[in-house]
Amino acid sequence: MKNYTKLANCIRFLSIDAVEKAKSGHPGMPMGMADIATVLFHDFLIHNPKDPNWLLRDRFVLSNGHGSMLLYSLLYLTGYKKLTISQIKNFRQLGYITAGHPEYEPDAGIEITTGPLGQGISNAVGMAIALKKLSKEKKLSKAPKVYVFCGDGCLMEGISQEAISLAGHLKLNNLILIYDNNNISIDGPTDLAFSDNTNLRFKSVNWEVHSGKGHDHENIYKLLKKVQISKVPCLLNFKTTIGFGSPNKSAKASSHGSPLGSEEVKLTRSKLSWNEKPFQIPDKLLKIWRNSSTKNLQIYKKTKSISHTTLSNKDIDKLFSKIEIDLKDFKSDQATRKSSEAILHYFKEDHPILGGSADLTGSNNTKGKQMSVLDSMNTAGQYIHYGVREHGMAAIMNGIAATKIYKTYSGTFLSFADYMKPSLRLAALMKINPIQVFTHDSIGLGEDGPTHQPIEQINMLRLIPNSYVFRPCDLKETIVCWREALKIKDAPSFICLSRQNLPQISNKKLDSKKFKGAYVIYGPKINNDITIIATGSEVPLAVNVAVRIRGDGIIAKVISMPSTSVFEKQSKTFNNNLLKSKSSETFVIEAGSTMYWNKYTKYENIFGLDNFGASAPGNEVFRKFGLTTEIISNKIIRKIKTK
Ligand SMILES: Cc1ncc(C[n+]2csc(CCOP(=O)(O)OP(=O)(O)O)c2C)c(N)n1
Ligand SMILES: [Mg+2]
């Protein structure tokens, strides 16, 4: 056996020294998990630092992302080119990839962004799903594995239960969760707030569970060996000591999140017999680390040429031109969620697409008719029944999207976007591209009432930097929005769709080849008196208003704006020209909170609602909140005539 203690101390002291130099960070976790990480990387993890993007590598996820120096140390020691010693010396500094918490950088071996606890476990479930699916499609004998480190915090977070429950159900035997069971979190010993029987908890959701000693290299090796051939996901529950090696701070919360301090660093060096200068790794040890992945070269050579296909923009354009032509004569009123379904029916079995819904398949209309269900028997399926687990679903989708193997989408009601927000934000931060289909997108859903009627959600989504919000008004707009969302490589998309039927009105007006997020759907392009912007189900309402006020001599142009995000990326000239009117009065109609629209016009010109909806048929709820042709027309007429 190798001298794991010395190898592990390389991780410990790189972490201690980096945190010390940065004057901030979390030394306790890397010190506590160094032994397990060392055995894992030397003897089990299949990766190639010289080719970080090797498709069939194992994935390593640090769900307890505060221990980021553990990951950076491992990547430096094993020889990832982007992770130089200068990166380690500049931990937490501007412009370096060694950020406070790991930030997605696959070229450097950072497989996912973590930090918000619980997310990484769930991301790993998505990676395991994608890798099993890929392996089945490629007829490989086994799937790459996903190893995840997590701490007490990740397991206290509710999202972890959603993810492990689905992982157990799907029998993801390529998923190995390694628990840093150190009984410490920030406030002190975990018994302040946490008395779960973690092993029983995992067993109850069909995991294989083993307990081990996290500083006993033989024991760590034995358990990692054991789980290589499991039929279900595995938990390795290792008892560890946070801050291992620090005479005064080990096993204490004080080692969690601040530098040890120069005195304590000295004492730790002495205790662990580490006589090197800060950031210095003895050549002999570095060489062993650098050679640790040579064991993988054979499998690397055998599988490096295996690749996966993606849907190119050209493929997408071709498919969507066909959809547009096929459906161009569709004239009936139809909910946009149904229009969306009509599009999904065009996806083929061999398209690299992985859809799903959080138990609302029949309401979100998210399942294309040829899509087979992905389950423990059919690991190559195209559709996941996520169950009622929205937060878990969004994080699992991030894991799928981060592998870049499949384009993933799924559905729930727009009002439940709140349940998913932390993961939606992380998708945007990581620049990955899952698509969320949010149906029942306004008070127009009616009788299910205010708990289900979204108000502020669409604007919550619009406020997430680097994300795309779509809210089409009919079938043709839905086709264009789906096409655009599928093409986006570096941001998540949110497609908001109606429950209620809507007329087909964009046919002649929307130039689908030149989509700029907004266009004139009714009225003259120039020399109009006023401008009315509307989105989704309120576009037909806006057109009715424009027709009605024409009788009073007011000429309005109606702008349908199915994507504020796309529109706001256009040139100022284009945008100003589109919105221009003789009176410079712009009105907005959207059945949701008004605040976002302040940048387009003044508060009194916005027809929306800053209140919760009501339990009643949809058109009555619209009337209650003043969103009818008559009420809006009268208000506009009064305003313009008294100007
Ligand atoms: C969602 C979320 N809530 C709170 C935090 C702040 N936080 C960071 S680490 C931590 C304690 C985690 O305890 P544990 O996982 O046991 O880590 P250890 O101290 O053992 O390294 C907390 C509360 C966070 N990062 N994410
Ligand atoms: Mg802990």
Short mmCIF file of C-alpha atoms in Angstrom, two decimals, residues 78-372:
data_model
loop_
_atom_site.label_atom_id
_atom_site.label_comp_id
_atom_site.label_asym_id
_atom_site.label_seq_id
_atom_site.Cartn_x
_atom_site.Cartn_y
_atom_site.Cartn_z
CA THR A 78 -3.20 15.04 -10.05
CA GLY A 79 -2.03 17.43 -12.76
CA TYR A 80 -4.94 19.35 -14.30
CA LYS A 81 -3.19 21.91 -16.43
CA LYS A 82 -5.50 24.80 -15.62
CA LEU A 83 -5.07 24.26 -11.91
CA THR A 84 -1.59 25.56 -11.33
CA ILE A 85 0.16 26.30 -8.04
CA SER A 86 -0.40 29.96 -8.80
CA GLN A 87 -4.15 29.26 -8.81
CA ILE A 88 -3.80 27.68 -5.35
CA LYS A 89 -1.76 30.61 -4.08
CA ASN A 90 -4.48 32.94 -5.31
CA PHE A 91 -7.37 31.09 -3.74
CA ARG A 92 -10.48 33.32 -3.52
CA GLN A 93 -8.89 36.13 -5.57
CA LEU A 94 -10.40 37.99 -8.50
CA GLY A 95 -9.82 36.42 -11.90
CA TYR A 96 -8.72 33.00 -10.60
CA ILE A 97 -10.71 29.80 -11.02
CA THR A 98 -9.98 28.83 -7.42
CA ALA A 99 -13.11 30.62 -6.20
CA GLY A 100 -14.41 30.52 -2.64
CA HIS A 101 -16.84 27.81 -3.69
CA PRO A 102 -16.21 25.62 -6.76
CA GLU A 103 -17.46 27.22 -9.96
CA TYR A 104 -18.23 24.99 -12.94
CA GLU A 105 -15.12 24.70 -15.10
CA PRO A 106 -15.07 21.28 -16.74
CA ASP A 107 -11.80 22.03 -18.54
CA ALA A 108 -10.17 22.22 -15.14
CA GLY A 109 -11.95 19.22 -13.63
CA ILE A 110 -14.55 21.26 -11.75
CA GLU A 111 -17.63 19.32 -12.79
CA ILE A 112 -20.29 21.51 -11.18
CA THR A 113 -20.80 24.66 -9.12
CA THR A 114 -21.50 23.89 -5.48
CA GLY A 115 -21.85 25.85 -2.27
CA PRO A 116 -25.57 26.02 -1.61
CA LEU A 117 -25.71 22.81 0.43
CA GLY A 118 -27.67 19.85 -0.90
CA GLN A 119 -27.41 20.85 -4.55
CA GLY A 120 -24.33 18.78 -5.36
CA ILE A 121 -25.92 15.51 -4.21
CA SER A 122 -28.85 16.22 -6.50
CA ASN A 123 -26.63 17.28 -9.42
CA ALA A 124 -24.79 14.00 -9.03
CA VAL A 125 -28.05 12.09 -9.40
CA GLY A 126 -28.57 13.84 -12.74
CA MET A 127 -25.02 13.01 -13.85
CA ALA A 128 -25.53 9.37 -12.88
CA ILE A 129 -28.78 9.22 -14.87
CA ALA A 130 -27.13 10.75 -17.95
CA LEU A 131 -24.09 8.47 -17.76
CA LYS A 132 -26.21 5.34 -17.36
CA LYS A 133 -28.35 6.36 -20.31
CA LEU A 134 -25.30 7.07 -22.43
CA SER A 135 -23.68 3.77 -21.50
CA LYS A 136 -26.79 1.86 -22.41
CA GLU A 137 -27.01 3.63 -25.76
CA LYS A 138 -23.35 2.91 -26.45
CA LYS A 139 -23.75 -0.69 -25.26
CA LEU A 140 -20.95 -0.35 -22.71
CA SER A 141 -20.57 -3.03 -20.05
CA LYS A 142 -20.81 -0.49 -17.23
CA ALA A 143 -21.46 3.21 -16.74
CA PRO A 144 -18.92 5.70 -15.44
CA LYS A 145 -19.38 6.35 -11.76
CA VAL A 146 -20.29 9.52 -9.93
CA TYR A 147 -18.58 9.99 -6.57
CA VAL A 148 -20.00 12.67 -4.31
CA PHE A 149 -18.66 14.08 -1.07
CA CYS A 150 -21.23 15.59 1.27
CA GLY A 151 -21.35 16.81 4.83
CA ASP A 152 -23.93 17.03 7.56
CA GLY A 153 -25.30 20.21 6.02
CA CYS A 154 -26.11 18.60 2.66
CA LEU A 155 -28.02 15.86 4.44
CA MET A 156 -29.97 18.29 6.58
CA GLU A 157 -31.17 20.12 3.46
CA GLY A 158 -34.55 18.83 2.24
CA ILE A 159 -33.47 18.69 -1.38
CA SER A 160 -31.15 15.79 -0.55
CA GLN A 161 -34.11 13.62 0.35
CA GLU A 162 -35.85 14.30 -2.97
CA ALA A 163 -32.71 13.38 -4.86
CA ILE A 164 -31.72 10.27 -2.91
CA SER A 165 -35.27 8.99 -3.02
CA LEU A 166 -35.36 9.18 -6.82
CA ALA A 167 -31.84 7.76 -7.08
CA GLY A 168 -32.90 4.75 -5.02
CA HIS A 169 -36.01 4.29 -7.08
CA LEU A 170 -34.02 4.39 -10.31
CA LYS A 171 -31.38 2.03 -8.84
CA LEU A 172 -28.53 4.30 -9.88
CA ASN A 173 -25.74 1.86 -9.08
CA ASN A 174 -23.13 4.18 -10.57
CA LEU A 175 -23.70 6.69 -7.78
CA ILE A 176 -21.56 6.60 -4.63
CA LEU A 177 -22.19 9.14 -1.91
CA ILE A 178 -19.42 9.61 0.63
CA TYR A 179 -20.59 11.22 3.84
CA ASP A 180 -18.21 13.32 5.92
CA ASN A 181 -19.82 12.34 9.20
CA ASN A 182 -17.93 14.66 11.52
CA ASN A 183 -20.83 15.69 13.77
CA ILE A 184 -19.90 19.33 13.35
CA SER A 185 -21.51 22.19 11.48
CA ILE A 186 -21.27 25.95 11.93
CA ASP A 187 -23.27 26.38 15.12
CA GLY A 188 -21.38 23.57 16.84
CA PRO A 189 -22.04 19.84 17.33
CA THR A 190 -24.75 18.57 14.98
CA ASP A 191 -26.78 17.23 17.90
CA LEU A 192 -28.01 20.78 18.33
CA ALA A 193 -30.35 20.14 15.41
CA PHE A 194 -29.75 16.76 13.78
CA SER A 195 -30.54 13.35 15.22
CA ASP A 196 -31.44 11.38 12.11
CA ASN A 197 -30.46 7.78 11.74
CA THR A 198 -28.80 8.49 8.40
CA ASN A 199 -28.07 4.88 7.53
CA LEU A 200 -31.68 3.86 8.06
CA ARG A 201 -32.82 6.86 6.09
CA PHE A 202 -30.81 5.77 3.06
CA LYS A 203 -31.75 2.11 3.47
CA SER A 204 -35.41 3.08 3.46
CA VAL A 205 -35.00 4.55 -0.01
CA ASN A 206 -33.28 1.45 -1.38
CA TRP A 207 -29.62 2.37 -1.04
CA GLU A 208 -26.78 0.07 -0.04
CA VAL A 209 -25.18 1.47 3.10
CA HIS A 210 -21.81 0.93 4.78
CA SER A 211 -20.25 2.67 7.74
CA GLY A 212 -16.52 3.21 7.92
CA LYS A 213 -13.61 4.95 9.58
CA GLY A 214 -12.60 7.98 7.57
CA HIS A 215 -8.95 8.07 8.58
CA ASP A 216 -8.27 4.35 8.25
CA HIS A 217 -6.89 3.88 4.73
CA GLU A 218 -7.39 0.14 4.63
CA ASN A 219 -10.97 0.48 5.71
CA ILE A 220 -11.60 3.24 3.16
CA TYR A 221 -10.07 1.09 0.41
CA LYS A 222 -12.09 -1.96 1.42
CA LEU A 223 -15.40 -0.10 1.34
CA LEU A 224 -14.72 1.71 -1.92
CA LYS A 225 -13.82 -1.66 -3.42
CA LYS A 226 -17.00 -3.21 -2.13
CA VAL A 227 -19.34 -0.67 -3.74
CA GLN A 228 -17.84 -1.01 -7.22
CA ILE A 229 -20.25 -3.79 -8.09
CA SER A 230 -23.41 -2.71 -6.33
CA LYS A 231 -26.84 -3.00 -7.93
CA VAL A 232 -28.15 0.16 -6.25
CA PRO A 233 -26.72 3.54 -5.22
CA CYS A 234 -24.37 3.39 -2.23
CA LEU A 235 -23.79 5.48 0.84
CA LEU A 236 -20.43 5.30 2.56
CA ASN A 237 -20.93 6.85 5.95
CA PHE A 238 -17.45 7.68 7.22
CA LYS A 239 -16.80 8.86 10.73
CA THR A 240 -14.28 11.68 10.39
CA THR A 241 -12.67 14.42 12.41
CA ILE A 242 -13.07 17.94 11.09
CA GLY A 243 -9.76 19.79 11.06
CA PHE A 244 -7.86 16.49 11.46
CA GLY A 245 -4.31 17.17 12.64
CA SER A 246 -4.89 20.51 14.29
CA PRO A 247 -4.06 20.07 17.99
CA ASN A 248 -6.49 22.71 19.27
CA LYS A 249 -9.12 23.00 16.57
CA SER A 250 -9.77 19.47 15.32
CA ALA A 251 -13.26 18.11 16.05
CA LYS A 252 -14.41 21.67 16.69
CA ALA A 253 -16.60 24.07 14.72
CA SER A 254 -13.75 26.59 14.97
CA SER A 255 -11.91 24.74 12.18
CA HIS A 256 -14.93 24.90 9.85
CA GLY A 257 -14.76 28.29 8.24
CA SER A 258 -11.75 30.39 9.20
CA PRO A 259 -7.98 30.21 8.88
CA LEU A 260 -6.33 28.16 11.61
CA GLY A 261 -4.05 31.09 12.46
CA SER A 262 -0.26 31.09 12.19
CA GLU A 263 0.35 29.62 15.66
CA GLU A 264 -2.03 26.74 15.09
CA VAL A 265 -0.62 26.13 11.61
CA LYS A 266 2.82 25.72 13.19
CA LEU A 267 1.46 23.27 15.74
CA THR A 268 -0.37 21.31 13.01
CA ARG A 269 2.81 21.13 10.92
CA SER A 270 4.62 19.75 13.90
CA LYS A 271 1.88 17.29 14.84
CA LEU A 272 1.68 15.88 11.29
CA SER A 273 5.47 16.04 10.83
CA TRP A 274 5.16 18.29 7.81
CA ASN A 275 8.33 20.34 7.46
CA GLU A 276 7.69 21.90 4.08
CA LYS A 277 7.36 25.61 3.38
CA PRO A 278 3.90 26.92 2.50
CA PHE A 279 2.66 25.58 -0.88
CA GLN A 280 5.69 23.31 -1.19
CA ILE A 281 5.02 19.69 -2.11
CA PRO A 282 8.06 17.41 -2.01
CA ASP A 283 8.95 16.18 -5.51
CA LYS A 284 8.66 12.56 -4.47
CA LEU A 285 5.10 13.00 -3.28
CA LEU A 286 4.09 15.17 -6.21
CA LYS A 287 5.36 12.49 -8.55
CA ILE A 288 3.24 9.83 -6.88
CA TRP A 289 0.22 12.10 -7.14
CA ARG A 290 0.91 12.92 -10.78
CA ASN A 291 1.16 9.21 -11.55
CA SER A 292 -2.01 8.34 -9.70
CA SER A 293 -4.13 8.30 -12.83
CA THR A 294 -1.81 6.23 -15.01
CA LYS A 295 -3.91 3.27 -13.87
CA ASN A 296 -6.65 4.69 -16.09
CA LEU A 297 -4.65 4.99 -19.29
CA GLN A 298 -5.69 1.64 -20.66
CA ILE A 299 -9.40 2.32 -20.35
CA TYR A 300 -8.81 5.87 -21.56
CA LYS A 301 -7.17 4.66 -24.77
CA LYS A 302 -9.95 2.17 -25.30
CA THR A 303 -12.80 4.62 -24.88
CA LYS A 304 -11.48 8.10 -25.68
CA SER A 305 -12.86 8.04 -29.20
CA ILE A 306 -16.41 7.37 -28.04
CA SER A 307 -18.38 10.56 -28.48
CA HIS A 308 -21.97 11.65 -28.31
CA THR A 309 -24.12 13.54 -30.76
CA THR A 310 -25.83 16.79 -29.97
CA LEU A 311 -28.63 18.56 -31.75
CA SER A 312 -26.89 21.20 -33.85
CA ASN A 313 -28.54 24.53 -34.57
CA LYS A 314 -28.91 23.36 -38.14
CA ASP A 315 -30.74 20.20 -37.03
CA ILE A 316 -32.99 22.31 -34.82
CA ASP A 317 -33.78 24.80 -37.60
CA LYS A 318 -34.58 21.97 -39.97
CA LEU A 319 -36.85 20.20 -37.51
CA PHE A 320 -38.65 23.40 -36.61
CA SER A 321 -39.15 24.50 -40.21
CA LYS A 322 -40.93 21.22 -40.73
CA ILE A 323 -43.03 21.69 -37.59
CA GLU A 324 -43.96 25.20 -38.70
CA ILE A 325 -44.99 24.07 -42.15
CA ASP A 326 -46.92 21.06 -40.85
CA LEU A 327 -48.87 23.10 -38.31
CA LYS A 328 -49.32 26.36 -40.21
CA ASP A 329 -52.98 25.80 -41.00
CA PHE A 330 -53.96 25.09 -37.44
CA LYS A 331 -56.74 27.58 -36.65
CA SER A 332 -58.51 26.39 -33.50
CA ASP A 333 -58.22 27.95 -30.10
CA GLN A 334 -55.69 25.99 -28.08
CA ALA A 335 -53.82 26.36 -24.80
CA THR A 336 -50.12 27.02 -25.38
CA ARG A 337 -49.30 24.02 -23.17
CA LYS A 338 -51.11 21.89 -25.79
CA SER A 339 -49.27 23.67 -28.58
CA SER A 340 -46.05 22.83 -26.81
CA GLU A 341 -47.06 19.17 -26.67
CA ALA A 342 -47.73 19.19 -30.41
CA ILE A 343 -44.09 20.25 -30.86
CA LEU A 344 -42.72 17.58 -28.52
CA HIS A 345 -44.41 14.90 -30.62
CA TYR A 346 -41.83 15.69 -33.30
CA PHE A 347 -38.87 14.64 -31.17
CA LYS A 348 -37.43 11.35 -32.35
CA GLU A 349 -36.34 8.40 -30.24
CA ASP A 350 -32.70 8.98 -31.13
CA HIS A 351 -32.71 12.69 -30.35
CA PRO A 352 -30.38 13.41 -27.41
CA ILE A 353 -33.20 14.81 -25.34
CA LEU A 354 -34.22 13.96 -21.80
CA GLY A 355 -37.64 15.27 -20.80
CA GLY A 356 -39.83 14.90 -17.76
CA SER A 357 -42.30 16.40 -15.33
CA ALA A 358 -42.76 16.61 -11.58
CA ASP A 359 -45.90 14.47 -11.58
CA LEU A 360 -47.83 16.78 -13.88
CA THR A 361 -47.25 15.10 -17.22
CA GLY A 362 -50.89 15.30 -18.28
CA SER A 363 -51.19 18.95 -17.22
CA ASN A 364 -47.81 20.22 -18.42
CA ASN A 365 -48.22 18.23 -21.65
CA THR A 366 -44.52 17.51 -21.60
CA LYS A 367 -44.39 13.98 -23.03
CA GLY A 368 -43.85 13.46 -26.73
CA LYS A 369 -45.71 10.43 -27.94
CA GLN A 370 -42.64 8.41 -28.94
CA MET A 371 -40.76 9.02 -25.70
CA SER A 372 -40.23 5.94 -23.58
#
